[in-house]
Coordinates of C-alpha atoms in Angstrom, one line a residue:
Chain M
X1 CA 18.9 -21.2 -6.0
X2 CA 21.6 -20.3 -3.5
X3 CA 21.7 -21.2 0.2
X4 CA 21.1 -17.6 0.9
X5 CA 18.0 -17.7 -1.3
X6 CA 16.6 -20.8 0.5
X7 CA 17.3 -19.0 3.8
X8 CA 15.5 -15.8 2.8
X9 CA 12.5 -17.7 1.5
X10 CA 12.2 -20.0 4.5
X11 CA 12.6 -17.2 7.0
X12 CA 10.2 -14.9 5.1
X13 CA 7.5 -17.5 4.4
X14 CA 7.9 -19.0 7.9
X15 CA 7.6 -15.7 9.7
X16 CA 4.4 -14.6 8.0
X17 CA 2.9 -18.1 8.1
X18 CA 3.7 -18.4 11.8
X19 CA 2.3 -15.0 12.6
X20 CA -0.9 -15.7 10.7
X21 CA -1.3 -19.1 12.4
X22 CA -0.7 -17.5 15.8
X23 CA -3.2 -14.8 15.2
X24 CA -5.9 -17.3 14.0
X25 CA -5.2 -19.5 17.1
X26 CA -5.5 -16.5 19.4
X27 CA -8.7 -15.3 17.8
X28 CA -10.3 -18.7 17.8
X29 CA -9.3 -19.7 21.3
X30 CA -9.8 -16.3 23.0
X31 CA -12.2 -16.9 25.8
X32 CA -13.9 -13.6 25.1
X33 CA -15.0 -14.9 21.8
X34 CA -17.6 -17.1 23.5
X35 CA -19.5 -14.2 24.9
X36 CA -18.3 -11.7 22.4
X37 CA -21.1 -9.7 20.8
X38 CA -19.8 -7.5 18.2
X39 CA -23.2 -7.9 16.8
X40 CA -25.2 -5.0 18.1
X41 CA -28.7 -5.2 16.7
X42 CA -29.7 -8.0 14.3
X43 CA -31.5 -6.1 11.7
X44 CA -32.4 -6.3 8.0
X45 CA -30.0 -3.8 6.6
X46 CA -31.7 -3.0 3.3
X47 CA -34.2 -0.2 3.7
X48 CA -33.4 0.3 7.3
X49 CA -34.7 3.6 8.7
X50 CA -31.9 6.1 9.0
X51 CA -31.1 7.3 12.4
Chain K
X1 CA -31.3 4.5 20.4
X2 CA -30.1 4.8 16.9
X3 CA -30.4 1.7 14.7
X4 CA -27.1 1.0 13.2
X5 CA -25.3 -1.7 11.3
X6 CA -22.7 -3.9 12.9
X7 CA -20.5 -6.9 12.3
X8 CA -21.9 -10.3 13.1
X9 CA -18.7 -11.8 14.5
X10 CA -15.1 -11.0 15.3
X11 CA -13.8 -13.4 12.7
X12 CA -16.2 -11.8 10.2
X13 CA -14.7 -8.4 10.6
X14 CA -11.2 -9.8 10.4
X15 CA -12.1 -11.7 7.2
X16 CA -13.7 -8.5 5.8
X17 CA -10.7 -6.3 6.5
X18 CA -8.3 -8.9 5.2
X19 CA -10.6 -9.4 2.2
X20 CA -10.3 -5.7 1.5
X21 CA -6.5 -5.9 1.6
X22 CA -6.0 -9.2 -0.4
X23 CA -6.2 -8.4 -4.1
X24 CA -4.3 -8.5 -7.3
X25 CA -1.4 -6.8 -5.6
X26 CA -0.7 -9.9 -3.5
X27 CA -0.5 -12.4 -6.4
X28 CA 0.8 -10.2 -9.2
X29 CA 2.4 -7.0 -8.0
X30 CA 4.3 -8.3 -5.0
X31 CA 6.2 -11.1 -6.8
X32 CA 7.1 -8.8 -9.6
X33 CA 8.5 -6.3 -7.1
X34 CA 10.5 -8.9 -5.2
X35 CA 12.0 -10.2 -8.4
X36 CA 12.8 -6.7 -9.7
X37 CA 14.4 -5.3 -6.6
X38 CA 16.4 -8.4 -5.5
X39 CA 14.8 -11.0 -3.2
X40 CA 16.6 -10.8 0.1
X41 CA 17.3 -7.1 0.0
X42 CA 13.7 -6.3 -0.9
X43 CA 12.3 -8.6 1.7
X44 CA 14.4 -7.0 4.5
X45 CA 13.2 -3.5 3.4
X46 CA 9.7 -4.9 3.1
X47 CA 9.5 -6.3 6.6
X48 CA 11.0 -3.1 8.1
X49 CA 8.4 -1.1 6.2
X50 CA 5.7 -3.5 7.5
X51 CA 6.8 -2.9 11.1
X52 CA 7.2 0.9 10.9
X53 CA 4.5 1.9 8.4
X54 CA 2.0 -1.0 7.8
X55 CA 1.2 -2.0 11.4
X56 CA 1.2 1.5 12.9
X57 CA -1.2 2.9 10.3
X58 CA -3.4 -0.1 10.6
X59 CA -3.7 0.2 14.3
X60 CA -4.2 4.0 14.0
X61 CA -7.0 3.5 11.4
X62 CA -8.7 0.8 13.5
X63 CA -8.6 3.0 16.6
X64 CA -9.8 6.2 14.9
X65 CA -12.5 4.3 13.1
X66 CA -13.9 2.7 16.3
X67 CA -13.7 6.0 18.1
X68 CA -15.6 7.7 15.3
X69 CA -18.2 5.0 15.4
X70 CA -18.8 5.7 19.1
X71 CA -19.7 9.3 18.1
X72 CA -22.2 7.8 15.6
X73 CA -20.2 8.3 12.4
X74 CA -19.2 5.7 9.9
X75 CA -17.8 7.8 7.1
X76 CA -14.3 9.2 6.9
X77 CA -15.5 12.9 7.0
X78 CA -17.7 12.3 10.0
X79 CA -15.1 10.2 11.8
X80 CA -12.2 12.7 11.4
X81 CA -14.4 15.7 12.3
X82 CA -15.6 13.9 15.4
X83 CA -12.0 13.1 16.4
X84 CA -10.4 16.4 15.9
X85 CA -13.6 18.4 16.7
X86 CA -13.0 20.9 14.0
X87 CA -14.7 21.5 10.6
X88 CA -11.3 20.9 8.9
X89 CA -11.7 17.2 9.8
X90 CA -14.6 16.6 7.6
X91 CA -12.9 18.2 4.6
X92 CA -9.7 16.1 5.2
X93 CA -12.1 13.1 5.5
X94 CA -13.4 13.7 2.0
X95 CA -10.2 12.2 0.7
X96 CA -11.3 9.0 2.5
X97 CA -14.4 8.9 0.3
X98 CA -12.8 10.1 -2.9
X99 CA -10.1 7.4 -2.8
X100 CA -12.2 4.3 -2.6
X101 CA -14.9 5.8 -5.0
X102 CA -12.4 6.6 -7.7
X103 CA -10.5 3.3 -7.3
X104 CA -13.7 1.4 -7.6
X105 CA -14.4 2.9 -11.0
X106 CA -11.5 1.0 -12.6
X107 CA -11.1 -1.8 -10.1
X108 CA -14.5 -3.3 -11.2
X109 CA -13.2 -3.2 -14.7
X110 CA -10.2 -5.4 -13.7
X111 CA -12.5 -7.6 -11.6
X112 CA -14.4 -8.3 -14.9
X113 CA -11.1 -9.2 -16.6
X114 CA -10.4 -11.8 -13.9
X115 CA -13.9 -13.3 -14.2
X116 CA -13.7 -13.3 -18.0
X117 CA -10.3 -15.0 -18.0
X118 CA -11.4 -17.7 -15.6
X119 CA -14.5 -18.5 -17.7
X120 CA -12.5 -18.5 -20.9
X121 CA -10.1 -20.9 -19.4
X122 CA -12.7 -23.4 -18.2
X123 CA -14.4 -23.4 -21.7
X124 CA -11.0 -24.1 -23.2
X125 CA -10.6 -21.0 -25.3
X126 CA -7.3 -20.0 -23.9
X127 CA -4.7 -21.8 -26.0
X128 CA -1.6 -19.7 -26.5
X129 CA 1.7 -20.7 -27.9
X130 CA 3.4 -17.4 -27.5
X131 CA 3.1 -14.3 -25.3
X132 CA 2.2 -12.3 -28.5
X133 CA -1.0 -14.5 -28.8
X134 CA -2.0 -14.0 -25.2
X135 CA -1.2 -10.2 -25.5
X136 CA -3.5 -10.0 -28.5
X137 CA -6.3 -11.8 -26.6
X138 CA -5.9 -9.4 -23.7
X139 CA -5.9 -6.3 -26.0
X140 CA -9.1 -7.5 -27.7
X141 CA -10.7 -8.6 -24.5
X142 CA -10.3 -5.3 -22.7
X143 CA -10.4 -3.0 -25.7
X144 CA -6.8 -1.8 -25.4
X145 CA -6.7 -1.1 -29.2
X146 CA -9.1 1.7 -29.5
X147 CA -11.5 3.8 -27.4
X148 CA -15.0 2.3 -27.3
X149 CA -13.8 -1.2 -28.3
X150 CA -14.3 -2.6 -24.8
X151 CA -18.0 -2.4 -24.9
X152 CA -18.6 -5.8 -26.6
X153 CA -20.7 -8.5 -24.9
X154 CA -19.3 -11.7 -26.3
X155 CA -17.5 -14.4 -24.2
X156 CA -14.2 -12.9 -25.4
X157 CA -15.1 -9.4 -24.6
X158 CA -15.3 -7.6 -21.2
X159 CA -18.7 -5.9 -21.4
X160 CA -20.9 -8.8 -20.2
X161 CA -18.5 -9.6 -17.3
X162 CA -18.4 -6.0 -16.3
X163 CA -22.2 -5.9 -15.9
X164 CA -22.2 -9.1 -14.0
X165 CA -19.5 -7.8 -11.6
X166 CA -21.4 -4.6 -11.1
X167 CA -24.6 -6.4 -10.3
X168 CA -22.9 -8.8 -7.9
X169 CA -21.1 -6.0 -6.0
X170 CA -24.2 -3.9 -5.6
X171 CA -26.4 -6.9 -4.7
X172 CA -24.0 -7.7 -1.9
X173 CA -23.5 -4.1 -0.8
X174 CA -27.3 -3.7 -0.7
X175 CA -27.7 -6.6 1.6
X176 CA -25.6 -4.7 4.1
X177 CA -22.5 -5.0 6.2
X178 CA -23.3 -8.2 7.9
X179 CA -25.5 -10.0 5.4
X180 CA -23.6 -8.8 2.3
X181 CA -19.9 -8.0 2.9
X182 CA -19.3 -10.2 5.9
X183 CA -21.3 -13.1 4.5
X184 CA -19.4 -13.1 1.3
X185 CA -16.0 -12.6 2.8
X186 CA -16.6 -15.5 5.3
X187 CA -16.8 -17.9 2.4
X188 CA -14.7 -16.1 -0.2
X189 CA -11.5 -15.7 1.9
X190 CA -11.2 -19.4 3.0
X191 CA -12.0 -20.4 -0.6
X192 CA -9.4 -18.1 -1.9
X193 CA -6.7 -19.5 0.4
X194 CA -7.6 -23.1 -0.5
X195 CA -7.5 -22.4 -4.2
X196 CA -4.2 -20.6 -3.8
X197 CA -2.7 -23.6 -1.9
X198 CA -3.9 -26.0 -4.6
X199 CA -2.3 -23.8 -7.3
X200 CA 0.9 -23.5 -5.2
X201 CA 1.2 -27.3 -5.0
X202 CA 0.7 -27.6 -8.7
X203 CA 3.4 -24.9 -9.4
X204 CA 5.9 -26.3 -6.9
X205 CA 5.7 -29.8 -8.4
X206 CA 6.2 -28.6 -12.0
X207 CA 9.9 -29.3 -12.1
X208 CA 11.3 -28.5 -15.5
X209 CA 8.3 -28.5 -17.9
X210 CA 10.5 -28.3 -21.0
X211 CA 12.9 -31.3 -21.3
X212 CA 15.0 -29.4 -23.7
X213 CA 15.5 -26.6 -21.2
X214 CA 16.3 -28.2 -17.9
X215 CA 17.7 -24.9 -16.5
X216 CA 14.2 -23.5 -16.7
X217 CA 12.8 -25.1 -13.6
X218 CA 10.9 -24.1 -10.5
X219 CA 14.0 -24.1 -8.2
X220 CA 15.7 -21.6 -10.5
X221 CA 12.5 -19.6 -10.6
X222 CA 12.4 -19.5 -6.8
X223 CA 16.1 -18.5 -6.9
X224 CA 15.3 -15.6 -9.3
X225 CA 12.8 -14.5 -6.8
X226 CA 14.5 -15.0 -3.4
X227 CA 18.3 -15.1 -3.9
X228 CA 19.8 -12.2 -1.8
X229 CA 22.9 -11.8 -3.9
X230 CA 22.2 -11.0 -7.6
X231 CA 24.5 -12.2 -10.3
X232 CA 24.3 -10.1 -13.5
X233 CA 25.9 -9.9 -16.9
X234 CA 27.0 -6.4 -17.7
X235 CA 28.0 -4.9 -21.0
X236 CA 29.6 -1.7 -22.3
X237 CA 29.7 -0.5 -25.9
X238 CA 33.3 0.7 -25.6
X239 CA 36.2 0.5 -23.1
X240 CA 35.5 4.1 -21.7
X241 CA 31.7 3.7 -21.6
X242 CA 29.8 2.9 -18.4
X243 CA 28.7 -0.7 -17.7
X244 CA 25.1 -1.5 -18.3
X245 CA 23.2 -4.5 -16.9
X246 CA 22.1 -6.9 -19.7
X247 CA 20.4 -9.7 -17.7
X248 CA 20.4 -11.4 -14.4
X249 CA 21.8 -14.9 -14.2
X250 CA 20.2 -17.6 -12.0
X251 CA 21.0 -21.1 -13.3
X252 CA 24.5 -22.6 -13.0
X253 CA 24.4 -23.5 -16.7
X254 CA 23.7 -19.9 -17.7
X255 CA 26.4 -18.7 -15.3
X256 CA 29.0 -21.0 -16.8
X257 CA 28.0 -19.8 -20.3
X258 CA 28.0 -16.1 -19.4
X259 CA 31.4 -16.4 -17.6
X260 CA 32.9 -18.0 -20.7
X261 CA 31.5 -15.1 -22.8
X262 CA 32.9 -12.6 -20.4
X263 CA 36.3 -14.2 -20.4
X264 CA 36.4 -13.9 -24.2
X265 CA 35.4 -10.2 -24.3
X266 CA 36.7 -7.1 -22.5
X267 CA 33.3 -5.4 -22.8
X268 CA 31.4 -8.1 -20.9
X269 CA 31.6 -8.9 -17.2
X270 CA 29.7 -11.0 -14.7
X271 CA 29.4 -9.4 -11.3
X272 CA 27.7 -10.1 -8.0
X273 CA 25.6 -7.4 -6.3
X274 CA 25.4 -8.1 -2.5
X275 CA 22.4 -7.6 -0.3
X276 CA 23.7 -4.5 1.4
X277 CA 24.8 -2.9 -1.8
X278 CA 21.2 -3.3 -3.1
X279 CA 19.8 -1.9 0.1
X280 CA 21.7 1.4 -0.4
X281 CA 19.4 2.1 -3.4
X282 CA 16.6 4.5 -2.2
X283 CA 14.4 3.1 -5.0
X284 CA 14.3 -0.2 -3.3
X285 CA 13.0 1.3 -0.1
X286 CA 10.4 3.3 -2.1
X287 CA 9.2 0.1 -3.8
X288 CA 9.1 -1.9 -0.5
X289 CA 7.2 0.8 1.4
X290 CA 4.9 1.3 -1.6
X291 CA 4.1 -2.4 -1.7
X292 CA 3.3 -2.5 2.0
X293 CA 1.0 0.5 1.5
X294 CA -1.0 -0.9 -1.4
X295 CA -1.1 -4.3 0.0
X296 CA -2.5 -3.5 3.4
X297 CA -5.1 -1.1 2.0
X298 CA -3.9 1.6 4.4
X299 CA -4.8 5.1 3.3
X300 CA -7.8 3.8 1.4
X301 CA -10.4 5.1 3.8
X302 CA -11.7 1.5 4.2
X303 CA -10.3 0.3 7.5
X304 CA -11.5 3.4 9.3
X305 CA -15.1 2.8 8.0
X306 CA -15.1 -0.9 8.8
X307 CA -13.8 -0.3 12.3
X308 CA -16.5 2.3 13.0
X309 CA -19.0 -0.5 13.1
X310 CA -17.3 -2.1 16.1
X311 CA -18.3 -1.6 19.7
X312 CA -16.2 0.2 22.3
X313 CA -15.4 -3.1 24.1
X314 CA -14.3 -4.9 20.9
X315 CA -10.7 -5.9 20.5
X316 CA -9.0 -4.0 17.7
X317 CA -5.3 -4.7 18.4
X318 CA -5.4 -8.4 17.8
X319 CA -8.1 -8.0 15.1
X320 CA -5.9 -5.5 13.3
X321 CA -2.9 -7.7 13.6
X322 CA -4.8 -10.8 12.4
X323 CA -6.2 -9.0 9.3
X324 CA -2.8 -7.7 8.5
X325 CA -1.1 -11.1 9.0
X326 CA -3.8 -12.8 6.8
X327 CA -2.9 -10.4 4.0
X328 CA 0.8 -11.0 4.5
X329 CA 0.3 -14.7 4.4
X330 CA -1.5 -14.5 1.1
X331 CA 1.2 -12.2 -0.2
X332 CA 4.4 -13.7 0.9
X333 CA 3.6 -17.4 1.4
X334 CA 1.2 -17.8 -1.5
X335 CA 1.6 -15.0 -4.0
X336 CA 5.4 -15.0 -3.6
X337 CA 5.7 -18.6 -4.5
X338 CA 3.3 -19.0 -7.4
X339 CA 3.5 -16.5 -10.2
X340 CA 7.2 -15.8 -10.8
X341 CA 8.5 -19.4 -10.4
X342 CA 5.7 -20.6 -12.8
X343 CA 6.5 -17.9 -15.4
X344 CA 10.2 -18.6 -15.1
X345 CA 9.8 -22.3 -15.5
X346 CA 8.0 -21.9 -18.8
X347 CA 9.5 -18.8 -20.3
X348 CA 12.7 -18.0 -18.5
X349 CA 14.0 -14.7 -17.3
X350 CA 12.9 -12.9 -20.4
X351 CA 9.3 -13.7 -19.5
X352 CA 9.4 -12.2 -16.0
X353 CA 12.1 -9.5 -15.9
X354 CA 10.6 -6.0 -15.8
X355 CA 7.1 -7.2 -16.2
X356 CA 4.4 -4.9 -14.7
X357 CA 1.3 -6.2 -12.9
X358 CA -0.9 -6.4 -16.0
X359 CA 1.9 -7.8 -18.2
X360 CA 2.6 -10.6 -15.7
X361 CA -1.0 -11.4 -14.8
X362 CA -2.8 -11.1 -18.1
X363 CA -0.2 -11.7 -20.8
X364 CA 2.5 -14.0 -19.3
X365 CA 0.5 -16.2 -16.9
X366 CA -2.3 -17.1 -19.4
X367 CA 0.4 -18.4 -21.7
X368 CA 2.0 -20.3 -18.8
X369 CA -1.3 -21.9 -17.8
X370 CA -2.2 -22.8 -21.4
X371 CA 1.1 -24.8 -21.6
X372 CA 0.7 -26.5 -18.3
X373 CA -0.8 -30.0 -17.8
X374 CA -4.5 -29.5 -16.8
X375 CA -3.7 -25.8 -17.6
X376 CA -7.4 -25.0 -18.3
X377 CA -8.4 -26.1 -14.8
X378 CA -5.5 -24.3 -13.1
X379 CA -5.9 -21.2 -15.2
X380 CA -9.6 -21.1 -14.3
X381 CA -8.7 -21.6 -10.6
X382 CA -6.1 -18.9 -10.6
X383 CA -8.2 -16.2 -12.3
X384 CA -11.2 -17.2 -10.2
X385 CA -9.0 -16.7 -7.2
X386 CA -8.2 -13.2 -8.4
X387 CA -11.9 -12.6 -9.1
X388 CA -12.8 -13.5 -5.5
X389 CA -10.0 -11.3 -4.2
X390 CA -11.2 -8.5 -6.4
X391 CA -14.8 -8.8 -5.2
X392 CA -13.9 -8.6 -1.5
X393 CA -11.8 -5.5 -2.3
X394 CA -14.5 -3.9 -4.4
X395 CA -17.1 -4.3 -1.6
X396 CA -14.7 -2.6 0.8
X397 CA -14.5 0.4 -1.6
X398 CA -18.2 0.8 -1.8
X399 CA -19.0 0.7 1.9
X400 CA -17.2 4.0 2.8
X401 CA -19.2 5.8 0.1
X402 CA -22.4 4.2 1.2
X403 CA -21.8 5.3 4.8
X404 CA -20.9 8.8 3.6
X405 CA -24.1 9.2 1.5
X406 CA -26.3 7.9 4.3
X407 CA -24.8 10.2 6.8
X408 CA -24.4 13.4 4.8
X409 CA -27.7 13.2 2.9
X410 CA -29.8 11.5 5.7
X411 CA -31.0 8.8 3.3
X412 CA -31.5 5.0 3.8
X413 CA -29.4 2.2 2.3
X414 CA -31.7 1.7 -0.7
X415 CA -31.4 5.4 -1.7
X416 CA -27.6 5.5 -1.1
X417 CA -27.0 2.3 -3.1
X418 CA -29.1 3.7 -5.9
X419 CA -27.2 7.0 -6.0
X420 CA -23.8 5.3 -5.7
X421 CA -24.8 2.8 -8.5
X422 CA -25.6 5.7 -10.8
X423 CA -22.3 7.6 -10.0
X424 CA -20.1 4.5 -10.3
X425 CA -21.9 3.4 -13.5
X426 CA -21.1 6.7 -15.2
X427 CA -17.6 6.8 -13.9
X428 CA -16.8 3.2 -14.9
X429 CA -18.3 3.7 -18.3
X430 CA -15.8 6.6 -18.7
X431 CA -12.9 4.3 -17.7
X432 CA -14.2 1.4 -19.9
X433 CA -14.9 3.6 -22.9
X434 CA -11.5 5.2 -22.9
X435 CA -9.8 1.8 -22.9
X436 CA -7.1 2.5 -25.5
X437 CA -3.8 1.8 -23.8
X438 CA -5.8 1.7 -20.6
X439 CA -5.0 5.4 -20.4
X440 CA -8.0 6.4 -18.2
X441 CA -7.4 3.5 -15.8
X442 CA -3.7 4.1 -15.6
X443 CA -4.1 7.9 -14.9
X444 CA -6.7 7.3 -12.2
X445 CA -4.6 4.6 -10.6
X446 CA -1.5 6.8 -10.5
X447 CA -3.1 10.0 -9.0
X448 CA -5.6 8.4 -6.7
X449 CA -4.6 4.7 -6.3
X450 CA -1.0 5.6 -5.6
X451 CA -0.3 9.2 -4.8
X452 CA -3.4 10.0 -2.8
X453 CA -3.0 6.9 -0.6
X454 CA 0.3 8.3 0.8
X455 CA -1.4 11.6 1.5
X456 CA -4.4 10.1 3.3
X457 CA -2.3 7.8 5.4
X458 CA 0.0 10.6 6.4
X459 CA -2.9 12.7 7.5
X460 CA -4.3 9.8 9.5
X461 CA -1.1 9.0 11.3
X462 CA -0.4 12.7 12.1
X463 CA -4.0 13.0 13.5
X464 CA -3.4 9.9 15.6
X465 CA 0.0 10.8 16.9
X466 CA -0.2 14.5 17.3
X467 CA -3.9 15.6 17.5
X468 CA -5.4 12.7 19.5
X469 CA -2.0 12.4 21.1
X470 CA -0.1 9.2 21.5
X471 CA -1.1 8.5 25.1
X472 CA -4.8 9.0 24.4
X473 CA -4.5 7.1 21.2
X474 CA -2.9 4.1 22.9
X475 CA -5.5 4.3 25.7
X476 CA -8.3 4.1 23.1
X477 CA -6.6 1.4 21.1
X478 CA -6.3 -0.8 24.2
X479 CA -9.9 -0.6 25.2
X480 CA -11.1 -4.2 25.1
X481 CA -7.8 -5.4 23.7
X482 CA -6.6 -8.9 24.4
X483 CA -3.0 -8.0 23.7
X484 CA -0.8 -4.9 24.1
X485 CA 0.8 -2.9 21.4
X486 CA 4.5 -2.9 22.2
X487 CA 5.6 0.4 23.8
X488 CA 8.2 1.0 21.1
X489 CA 5.2 1.8 18.9
X490 CA 4.6 5.0 20.9
X491 CA 7.8 6.4 19.5
X492 CA 7.3 4.8 16.1
X493 CA 3.7 6.1 15.6
X494 CA 4.5 9.6 16.8
X495 CA 7.8 10.3 15.1
X496 CA 9.1 7.5 12.9
X497 CA 6.1 6.6 10.8
X498 CA 5.1 10.2 9.9
X499 CA 8.7 11.1 9.2
X500 CA 9.2 8.0 7.1
X501 CA 6.0 8.7 5.2
X502 CA 7.0 12.3 4.5
X503 CA 10.3 11.1 3.2
X504 CA 8.5 8.6 1.0
X505 CA 6.2 11.2 -0.4
X506 CA 9.2 13.5 -1.1
X507 CA 11.0 10.7 -3.0
X508 CA 7.8 9.8 -4.8
X509 CA 7.3 13.3 -6.0
X510 CA 10.9 13.6 -7.0
X511 CA 11.3 10.3 -8.8
X512 CA 7.8 9.3 -10.0
X513 CA 6.5 12.8 -10.9
X514 CA 9.4 15.1 -11.6
X515 CA 11.7 12.3 -12.7
X516 CA 14.6 13.5 -10.6
X517 CA 16.7 10.7 -9.2
X518 CA 19.1 12.0 -6.6
X519 CA 20.9 8.6 -6.6
X520 CA 21.8 8.8 -10.3
X521 CA 20.2 7.6 -13.5
X522 CA 18.4 9.3 -16.3
X523 CA 16.2 12.3 -15.3
X524 CA 12.9 12.6 -17.1
X525 CA 9.6 14.1 -16.1
X526 CA 7.0 11.4 -15.5
X527 CA 4.6 10.8 -18.4
X528 CA 1.8 11.2 -15.8
X529 CA 2.8 14.9 -15.5
X530 CA 3.6 15.5 -19.2
X531 CA 0.2 13.9 -20.1
X532 CA -1.4 16.8 -18.2
X533 CA 0.8 19.8 -19.0
X534 CA 2.9 18.6 -21.9
X535 CA 6.7 18.9 -22.0
X536 CA 9.6 16.6 -22.8
X537 CA 8.5 16.9 -26.5
X538 CA 5.1 15.5 -25.8
X539 CA 1.6 17.0 -26.2
X540 CA -0.9 16.8 -23.3
X541 CA -3.1 13.7 -23.5
X542 CA -6.8 14.5 -23.7
X543 CA -7.9 11.3 -21.9
X544 CA -5.5 11.8 -19.1
X545 CA -6.7 15.4 -18.7
X546 CA -10.3 14.2 -18.7
X547 CA -9.5 11.6 -16.1
X548 CA -8.0 14.2 -13.8
X549 CA -11.0 16.4 -14.5
X550 CA -13.3 13.5 -13.4
X551 CA -11.4 13.3 -10.1
X552 CA -11.8 17.0 -9.7
X553 CA -15.6 16.9 -10.4
X554 CA -16.1 14.0 -7.9
X555 CA -14.0 15.8 -5.3
X556 CA -16.0 19.0 -5.7
X557 CA -19.2 17.1 -5.5
X558 CA -18.2 15.3 -2.3
X559 CA -16.9 18.5 -0.8
X560 CA -20.2 20.4 -1.5
X561 CA -22.2 17.6 0.1
X562 CA -19.9 17.6 3.1
X563 CA -20.1 21.3 3.5
X564 CA -23.9 21.4 3.3
X565 CA -24.6 18.4 5.5
X566 CA -26.6 19.4 8.6
X567 CA -25.5 16.2 10.3
X568 CA -21.9 17.2 10.3
X569 CA -22.7 20.8 11.3
X570 CA -25.0 19.7 14.1
X571 CA -22.4 17.5 15.6
X572 CA -19.9 20.4 16.0
X573 CA -22.7 22.7 17.3
X574 CA -23.6 20.1 20.0
X575 CA -20.0 19.6 20.9
X576 CA -19.6 23.4 21.1
X577 CA -22.7 23.7 23.3
X578 CA -21.2 21.2 25.7

């Protein structure tokens, strides 16, 4: 493996791993998450009446 | 108020979308593409494609999906009609139902291969000493030898696994969005990543497994994958004949040997191909953009449906980026470091060069695992990982069709799941029955799983940039957002992404259908075209024609339902009255 190969691998893997870690950190620490209710109505989905 | 389904948590929707994207392409297709097109050059084109195609279409799909959901629609036809407020929208949206439905028909078959391989590894029945042996197992297991031969139900046949996968998928989809899809992805995605990391550690610590071939080691395998400058041996039959590449050279030992051979013969030469020279090949850009496409599940009709279950105030910019980055992590940091280096270390370049997804995954890797210390365990883990990835993707293909059936026919989930189960059972039976040379699977994958993705994504980005309008699109995208989309994406999403996609489609039609390569090389009409209409000395293939006929029948069926749905008509009537 050449120096260039090491460089490409480290930059590529480092970039996407860093981006993924940053996103997870942001999602987990976002204050909004505490009172974030994506959940609209807690229902049993099977056989739900159609709107 | 209408009772509707919804996601249970923000992390849940991110895991579901990333679960949809993470699949076989991350662990098998991506490494093969990187190795084939030259590590550094491919990665540069890949990241550029990610920035100007992947992210823009993801954000556009998330935005349009949530907007459609606010109008009460969860299916692609309903969403697109609600957005453009014209009946043409629902017909364009039919593609967003057709694509996941057709892909599911063969994807569940591959899902069954993964499960079957994992169980065969753990019971110790995968002992191969050559690729021929593993190829024979694969051919018998999936019925590649003759039509109808895949319908066996033994442990070394795919039939039983297929039924199990079908039952699992429909059990989860019946439980619903939150209690089925989200529940499964919440456990499957972290498990998948943990398993991949365990396998990665095993692979990176393999060293040189064969003492007699020290040049076949993991470092050289990584070099084959990532080196930006390619060193190749070329040969010509006569002094006035053009040079043809014989093989790539990675290890210093092989380089010294090849250079000595080249010095002794005027018809052999060793040359270096630099990164920028490689990047001048349009084929490399086509491959990089295509990989981004398939990997991120853009143009599948999945993200638009998943996002429709969000609320108006939910963040979609960070969620979209998070799901996308999770997929990229699995692809580049895990998939990119596992398969090719492992195959290289055991078999050398001959075992990895020019291998397609199925060849690498189901012929080469089983042989590699069976020769590895604790190979049965790691083989089981690897194929179970692929199985988990396949299930999360399969579920995402079913939900858009479920949403469509519920909306267009006015039925509940139980009825829609039953109808979809019947349709997919018939369709999958077709794919599995015509298993010889995986012709039906291959034909459906080319026309729907490849070509139609480009078409749907292009339609979506044009609607976002030109019909909704970039200013309004950005305003909608930023509702509830915890981060901003960089302003440069206004220009990218309006001009660059659609133009780039249209260029890609043009090259795809030229090269992959008509066989015309403007940058040189042999010109031959694609077998996917000659299978349908004949030519190039070949007769049309009956199975390929029936496969395209199946697509046409499903498309007509979906279009008729869309056209006659009162729900879609009433929406436009209400909008017109207002």
